XYZ file of C-alpha atoms in Angstrom:
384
model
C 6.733 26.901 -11.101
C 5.418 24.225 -14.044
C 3.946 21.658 -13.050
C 4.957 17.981 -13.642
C 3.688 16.081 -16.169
C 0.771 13.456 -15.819
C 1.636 9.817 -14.801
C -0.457 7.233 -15.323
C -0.511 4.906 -11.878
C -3.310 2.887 -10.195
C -2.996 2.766 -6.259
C -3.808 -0.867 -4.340
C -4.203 -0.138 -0.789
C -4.390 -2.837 2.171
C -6.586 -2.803 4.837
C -4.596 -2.838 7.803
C -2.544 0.198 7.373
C -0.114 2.279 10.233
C -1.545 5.735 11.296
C 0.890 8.573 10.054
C 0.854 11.664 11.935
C 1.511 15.550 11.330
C -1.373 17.720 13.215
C -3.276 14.682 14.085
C -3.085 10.785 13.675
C -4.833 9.953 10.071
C -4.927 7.313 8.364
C -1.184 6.865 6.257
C -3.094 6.447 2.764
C -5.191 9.637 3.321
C -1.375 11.441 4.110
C 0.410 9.305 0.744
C -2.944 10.298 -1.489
C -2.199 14.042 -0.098
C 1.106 14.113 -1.056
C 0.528 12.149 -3.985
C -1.761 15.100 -5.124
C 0.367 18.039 -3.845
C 3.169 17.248 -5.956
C 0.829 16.607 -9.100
C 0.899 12.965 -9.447
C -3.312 11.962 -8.595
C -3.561 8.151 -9.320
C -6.207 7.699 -12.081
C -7.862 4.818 -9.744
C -7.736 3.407 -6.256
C -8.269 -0.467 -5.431
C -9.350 -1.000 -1.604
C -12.472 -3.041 0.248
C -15.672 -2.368 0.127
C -15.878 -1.851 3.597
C -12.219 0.167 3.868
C -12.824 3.601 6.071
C -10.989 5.547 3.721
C -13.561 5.431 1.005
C -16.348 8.413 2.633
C -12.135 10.987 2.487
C -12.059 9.355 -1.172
C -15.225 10.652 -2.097
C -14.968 14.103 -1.172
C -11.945 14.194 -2.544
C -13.551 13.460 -5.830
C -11.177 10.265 -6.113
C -11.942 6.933 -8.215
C -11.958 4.232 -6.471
C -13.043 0.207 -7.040
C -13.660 -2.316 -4.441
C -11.856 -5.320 -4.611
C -13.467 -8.990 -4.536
C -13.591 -10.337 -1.005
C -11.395 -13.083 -1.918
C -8.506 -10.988 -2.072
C -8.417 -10.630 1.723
C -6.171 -12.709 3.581
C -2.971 -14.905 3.234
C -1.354 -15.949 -0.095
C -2.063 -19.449 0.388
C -5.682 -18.653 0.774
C -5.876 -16.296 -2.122
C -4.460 -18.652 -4.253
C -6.697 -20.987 -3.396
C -9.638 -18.901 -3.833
C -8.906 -18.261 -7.424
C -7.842 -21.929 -8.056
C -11.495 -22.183 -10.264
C -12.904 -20.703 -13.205
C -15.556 -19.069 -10.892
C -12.822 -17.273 -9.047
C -11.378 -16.197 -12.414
C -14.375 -14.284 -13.308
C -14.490 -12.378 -9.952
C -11.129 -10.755 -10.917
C -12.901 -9.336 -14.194
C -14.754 -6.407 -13.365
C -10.939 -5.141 -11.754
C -8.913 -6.506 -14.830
C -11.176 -4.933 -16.975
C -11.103 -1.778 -15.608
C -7.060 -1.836 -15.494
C -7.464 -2.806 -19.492
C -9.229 0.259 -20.096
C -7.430 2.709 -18.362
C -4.212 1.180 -18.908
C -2.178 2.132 -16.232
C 1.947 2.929 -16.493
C 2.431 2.113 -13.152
C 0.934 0.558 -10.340
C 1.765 0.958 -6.384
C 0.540 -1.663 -3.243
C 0.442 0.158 -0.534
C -0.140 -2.446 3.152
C -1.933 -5.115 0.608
C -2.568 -9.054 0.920
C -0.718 -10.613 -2.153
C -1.660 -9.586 -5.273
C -2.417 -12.033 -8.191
C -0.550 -11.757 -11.590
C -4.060 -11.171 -13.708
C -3.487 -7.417 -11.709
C -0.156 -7.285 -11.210
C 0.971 -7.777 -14.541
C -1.272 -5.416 -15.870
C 0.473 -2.310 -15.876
C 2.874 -0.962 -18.529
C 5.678 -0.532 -17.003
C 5.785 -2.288 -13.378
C 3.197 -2.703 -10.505
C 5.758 -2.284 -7.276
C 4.819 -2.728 -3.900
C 6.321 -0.802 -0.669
C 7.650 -3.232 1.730
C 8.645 -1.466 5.561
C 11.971 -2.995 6.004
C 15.056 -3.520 4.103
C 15.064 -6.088 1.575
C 16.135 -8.857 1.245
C 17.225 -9.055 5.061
C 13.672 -8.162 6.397
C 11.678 -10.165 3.723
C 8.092 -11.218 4.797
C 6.105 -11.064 8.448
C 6.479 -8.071 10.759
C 10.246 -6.626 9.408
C 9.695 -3.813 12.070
C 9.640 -6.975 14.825
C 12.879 -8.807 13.476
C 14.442 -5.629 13.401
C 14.104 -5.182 16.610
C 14.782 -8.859 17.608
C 18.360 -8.612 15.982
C 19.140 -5.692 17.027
C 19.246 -3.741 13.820
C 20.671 -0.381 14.477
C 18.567 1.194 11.589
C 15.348 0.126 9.305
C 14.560 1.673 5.948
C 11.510 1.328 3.840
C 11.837 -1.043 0.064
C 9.836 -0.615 -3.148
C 10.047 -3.253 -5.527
C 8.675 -4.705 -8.538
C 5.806 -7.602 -7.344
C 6.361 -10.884 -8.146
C 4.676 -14.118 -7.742
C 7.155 -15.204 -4.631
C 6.396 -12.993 -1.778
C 8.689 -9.741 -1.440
C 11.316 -11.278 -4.005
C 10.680 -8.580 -6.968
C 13.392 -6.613 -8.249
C 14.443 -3.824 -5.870
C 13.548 -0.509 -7.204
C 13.918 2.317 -4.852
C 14.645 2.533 -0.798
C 13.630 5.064 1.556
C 15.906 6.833 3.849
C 16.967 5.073 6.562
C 15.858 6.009 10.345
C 17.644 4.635 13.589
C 16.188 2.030 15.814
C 15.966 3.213 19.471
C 16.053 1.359 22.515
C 12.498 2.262 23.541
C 11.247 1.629 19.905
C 8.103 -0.707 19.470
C 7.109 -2.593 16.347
C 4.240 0.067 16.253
C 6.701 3.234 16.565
C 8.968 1.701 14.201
C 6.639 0.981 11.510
C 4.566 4.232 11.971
C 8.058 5.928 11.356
C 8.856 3.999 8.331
C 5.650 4.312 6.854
C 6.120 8.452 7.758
C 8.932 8.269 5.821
C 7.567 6.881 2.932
C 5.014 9.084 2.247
C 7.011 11.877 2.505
C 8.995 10.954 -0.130
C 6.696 9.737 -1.943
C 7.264 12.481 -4.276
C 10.325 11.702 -5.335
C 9.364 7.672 -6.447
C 6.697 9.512 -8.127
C 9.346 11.513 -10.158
C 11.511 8.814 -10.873
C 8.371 6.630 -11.957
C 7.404 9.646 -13.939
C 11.069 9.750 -16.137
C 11.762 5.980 -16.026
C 14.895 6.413 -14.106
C 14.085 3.723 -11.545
C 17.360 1.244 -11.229
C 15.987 -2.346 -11.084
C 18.419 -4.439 -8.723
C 18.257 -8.285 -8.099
C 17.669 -9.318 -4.657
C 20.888 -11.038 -4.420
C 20.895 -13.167 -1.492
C 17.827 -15.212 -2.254
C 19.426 -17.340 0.409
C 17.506 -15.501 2.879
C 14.388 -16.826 4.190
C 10.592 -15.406 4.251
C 10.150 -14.070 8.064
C 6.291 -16.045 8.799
C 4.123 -16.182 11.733
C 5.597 -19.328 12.922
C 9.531 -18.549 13.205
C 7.863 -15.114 15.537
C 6.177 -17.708 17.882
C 9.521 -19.426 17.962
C 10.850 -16.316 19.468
C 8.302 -15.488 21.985
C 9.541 -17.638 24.724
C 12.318 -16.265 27.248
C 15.257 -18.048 27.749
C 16.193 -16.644 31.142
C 19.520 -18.997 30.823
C 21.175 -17.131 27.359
C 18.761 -14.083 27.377
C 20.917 -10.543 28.296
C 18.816 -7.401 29.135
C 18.705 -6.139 25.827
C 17.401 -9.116 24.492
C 14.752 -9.528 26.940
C 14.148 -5.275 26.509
C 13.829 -6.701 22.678
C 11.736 -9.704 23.257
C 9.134 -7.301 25.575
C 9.041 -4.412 23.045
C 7.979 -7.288 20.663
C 5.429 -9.159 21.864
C 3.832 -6.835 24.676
C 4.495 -3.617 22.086
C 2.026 -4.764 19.788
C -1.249 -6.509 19.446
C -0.596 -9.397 16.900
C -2.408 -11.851 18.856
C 1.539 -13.692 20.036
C 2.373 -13.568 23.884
C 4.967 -13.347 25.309
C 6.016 -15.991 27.524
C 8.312 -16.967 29.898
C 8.921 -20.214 32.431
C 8.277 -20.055 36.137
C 8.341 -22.680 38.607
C 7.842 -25.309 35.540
C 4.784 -23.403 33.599
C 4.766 -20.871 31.188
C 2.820 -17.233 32.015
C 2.002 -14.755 29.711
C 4.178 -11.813 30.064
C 2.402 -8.307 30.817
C 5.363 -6.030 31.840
C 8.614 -5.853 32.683
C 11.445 -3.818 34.429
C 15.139 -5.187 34.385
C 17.666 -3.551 37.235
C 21.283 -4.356 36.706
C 23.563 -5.886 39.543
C 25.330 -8.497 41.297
C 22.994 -12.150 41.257
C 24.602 -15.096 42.942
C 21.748 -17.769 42.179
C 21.050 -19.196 38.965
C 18.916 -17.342 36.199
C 15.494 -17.884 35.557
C 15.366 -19.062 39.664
C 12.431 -16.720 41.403
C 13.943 -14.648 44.324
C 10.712 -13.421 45.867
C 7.884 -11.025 45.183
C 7.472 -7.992 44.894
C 6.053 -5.868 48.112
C 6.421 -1.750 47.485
C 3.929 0.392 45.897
C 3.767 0.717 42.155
C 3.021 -1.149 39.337
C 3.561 -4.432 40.491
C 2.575 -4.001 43.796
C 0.523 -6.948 43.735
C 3.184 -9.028 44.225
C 5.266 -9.834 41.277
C 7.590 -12.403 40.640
C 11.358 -11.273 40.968
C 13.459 -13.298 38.348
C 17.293 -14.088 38.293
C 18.798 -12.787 35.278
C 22.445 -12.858 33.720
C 23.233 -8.887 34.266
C 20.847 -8.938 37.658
C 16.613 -9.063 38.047
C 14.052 -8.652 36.190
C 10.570 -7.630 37.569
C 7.679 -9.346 35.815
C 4.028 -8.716 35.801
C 2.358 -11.972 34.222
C -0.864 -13.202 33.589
C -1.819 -17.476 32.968
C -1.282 -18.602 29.868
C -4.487 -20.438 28.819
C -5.411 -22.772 25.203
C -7.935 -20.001 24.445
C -5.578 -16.918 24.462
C -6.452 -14.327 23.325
C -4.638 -11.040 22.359
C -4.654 -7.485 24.570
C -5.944 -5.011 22.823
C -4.058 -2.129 23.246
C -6.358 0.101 25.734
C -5.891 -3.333 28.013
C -1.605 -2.990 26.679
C -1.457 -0.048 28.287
C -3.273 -0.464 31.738
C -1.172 -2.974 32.366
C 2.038 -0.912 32.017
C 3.737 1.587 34.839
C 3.088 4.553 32.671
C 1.241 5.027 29.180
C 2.362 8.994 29.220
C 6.248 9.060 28.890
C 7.080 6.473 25.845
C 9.277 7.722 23.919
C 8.328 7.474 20.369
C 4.832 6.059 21.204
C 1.717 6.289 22.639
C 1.762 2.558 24.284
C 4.165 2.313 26.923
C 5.130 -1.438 27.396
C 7.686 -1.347 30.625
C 9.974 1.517 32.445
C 13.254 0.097 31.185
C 11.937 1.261 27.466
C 11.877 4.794 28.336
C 14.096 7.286 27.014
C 16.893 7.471 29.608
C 17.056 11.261 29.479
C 13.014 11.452 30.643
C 12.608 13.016 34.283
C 9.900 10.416 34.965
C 11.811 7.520 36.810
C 8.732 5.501 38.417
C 9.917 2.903 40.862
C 13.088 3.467 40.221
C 14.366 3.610 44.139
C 11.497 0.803 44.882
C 12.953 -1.634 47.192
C 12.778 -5.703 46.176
C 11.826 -7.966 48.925
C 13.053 -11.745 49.072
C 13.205 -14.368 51.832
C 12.851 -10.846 54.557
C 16.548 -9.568 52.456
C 15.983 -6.067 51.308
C 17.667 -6.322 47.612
C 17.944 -2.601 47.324
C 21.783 -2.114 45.677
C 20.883 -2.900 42.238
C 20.594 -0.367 39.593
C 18.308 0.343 36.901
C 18.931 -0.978 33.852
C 17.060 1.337 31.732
């Protein structure tokens, strides 16, 4: 079999890339370099940190690699900020002058910060970037979140050319699509994505390789960047208009991941940081959001959770205060603090019962009995 030709292509990589797993969990750019090289496209450089953990693979792999200046770390607005200064400028050189010389055909970001245009523009053809979520619907912070928050039924991964405006390039090529499941994380999701990618990596490669790529406008340029602050704005549960799947959504969210936003919700006039969560359909006769009790059986919450009035029935709520200083669960701490970390479906971090696949024999707490004012509330069903 011949092999295919050459390419020319410079790789930027990120530092805070998904794991991607085959045999083992390894680190996603290790798997895309790997395929990258099995199908005969090596880059002729890699850009990463100084201090990025891929770098000891790189060497033995006999891979070139460059460290990027520190300044590039970070958010937009701080990068361009950073090079706002003829000082700044001159950091950039050593990497613009390397891209001069080798003068690359193509460039690929892989999980970067935003890239200036003295790198950017340096290739011949394009430098593209892959963004995991559909564009232009998913455009900016945490796609794999919002598509879980609006109930997307399916997420693909988006390559397109980089711009100065963040994740408004050209379109250029789309992964295959993959269903969002009910007990899907933003971790799972994104590890998935990013799975995808690099398995057909290949195949961008090829189409980078005879210039077949189909540049399409991002047509609705309507649609807004997704940032930090309209995800805070959706970390609060409104027991009044929330149903069970958006509260399923809301926990998968914010108690799924470790991005340093809690989840919160309103008792009794002040807001607690939400831990866990299983929601058991059924008849409710008081008003939503109102506490019926706590909590007495073994299990989970045994130490007496809160048992909230919900729209479709209860919810059962481990919580936590909610203090100025928060600060994030890591994810060892994520998953002592949920019923099982064993049986997710699609993930190693468990974040509440009701996310499990329905199918799974493991039912924990299922036939648990709830406990309010002495009234055994034991005819409700699981919602899960």
């Amino acid at each position: 079999m011949s092999q295919p030709l050459m390419i020319s292509w410079v790789l930027y990589l990120g530092g805070e890339r998904p794991l991607n797993k085959s045999k083992e969990w390894v680190d996603s750019a290790q798997s895309l370099l790997m395929a990258a090289m099995r199908a005969g496209y090596p880059p002729c450089l890699v850009l990463l940190h100084s201090s990025d953990p891929l770098i000891p693979w790189l060497n033995q792999q006999a891979i070139v690699w460059m460290p990027l200046p520190d300044i590039l770390v970070g958010k937009r607005s701080d990068i361009i900020k950073a090079l706002n200064g003829d000082s700044a400028q001159l950091v950039l050189q050593p990497v613009t002058q390397r891209l001069q010389e080798l003068q690359p055909q193509w460039g690929l970001s892989f999980y970067s910060a935003w890239i200036p245009p003295q790198i950017f523009s340096l290739p011949k053809q394009a430098f593209l970037n892959f963004h995991p979520g559909n564009l232009p619907e998913l455009r900016g912070f945490e796609p794999d979140s919002w598509a879980i928050l609006r109930g997307m039924q399916s997420i693909r991964g988006s390559v397109h050319r980089l711009t100065l405006i963040y994740d408004a390039g050209d379109l250029a090529w789309n992964t295959s699509a993959t269903s969002i499941w009910a007990w899907d994380t933003p971790t799972s999701l994104i590890e998935r994505v990013t799975s995808i990618f690099v398995k057909e990596l290949p195949s961008l490669l090829s189409a980078m390789q005879n210039k077949c790529l189909v540049y399409t406008p991002q047509v609705n340029k309507a649609i807004q960047t997704a940032t930090r602050a309209k995800l805070v704005s959706e970390a609060v549960i409104d027991w009044q208009f929330d149903s069970h799947q958006q509260l399923s959504r809301r926990l998968r969210v914010f108690s799924g991941q470790n991005i340093g936003i809690p989840l919160q919700a309103k008792l009794d006039g002040k807001f607690y940081r939400v831990l866990a969560m299983e929601l058991w359909r059924g008849p409710c006769l008081i008003e939503s959001g109102k506490c019926l009790g706590y909590y007495q059986e073994a299990g989970n919450f045994f130490d007496g959770a809160p048992i909230i009035a919900t729209k479709e029935g209860v919810a059962l709520i481990k919580v936590d205060e909610l203090t100025a200083d928060f600060c994030p669960l890591t994810l060892a701490q994520l998953a002592a603090s949920t019923p099982s970390k064993a049986h997710a479906k699609g993930h190693k971090l468990a974040v509440s019962l009701s996310e499990f696949n329905p199918t799974s024999p493991y039912k924990y707490d299922q036939y648990g009995v709830f406990y309010a004012n002495d009234l055994k509330l034991n005819h409700w069903s699981y919602a899960g």
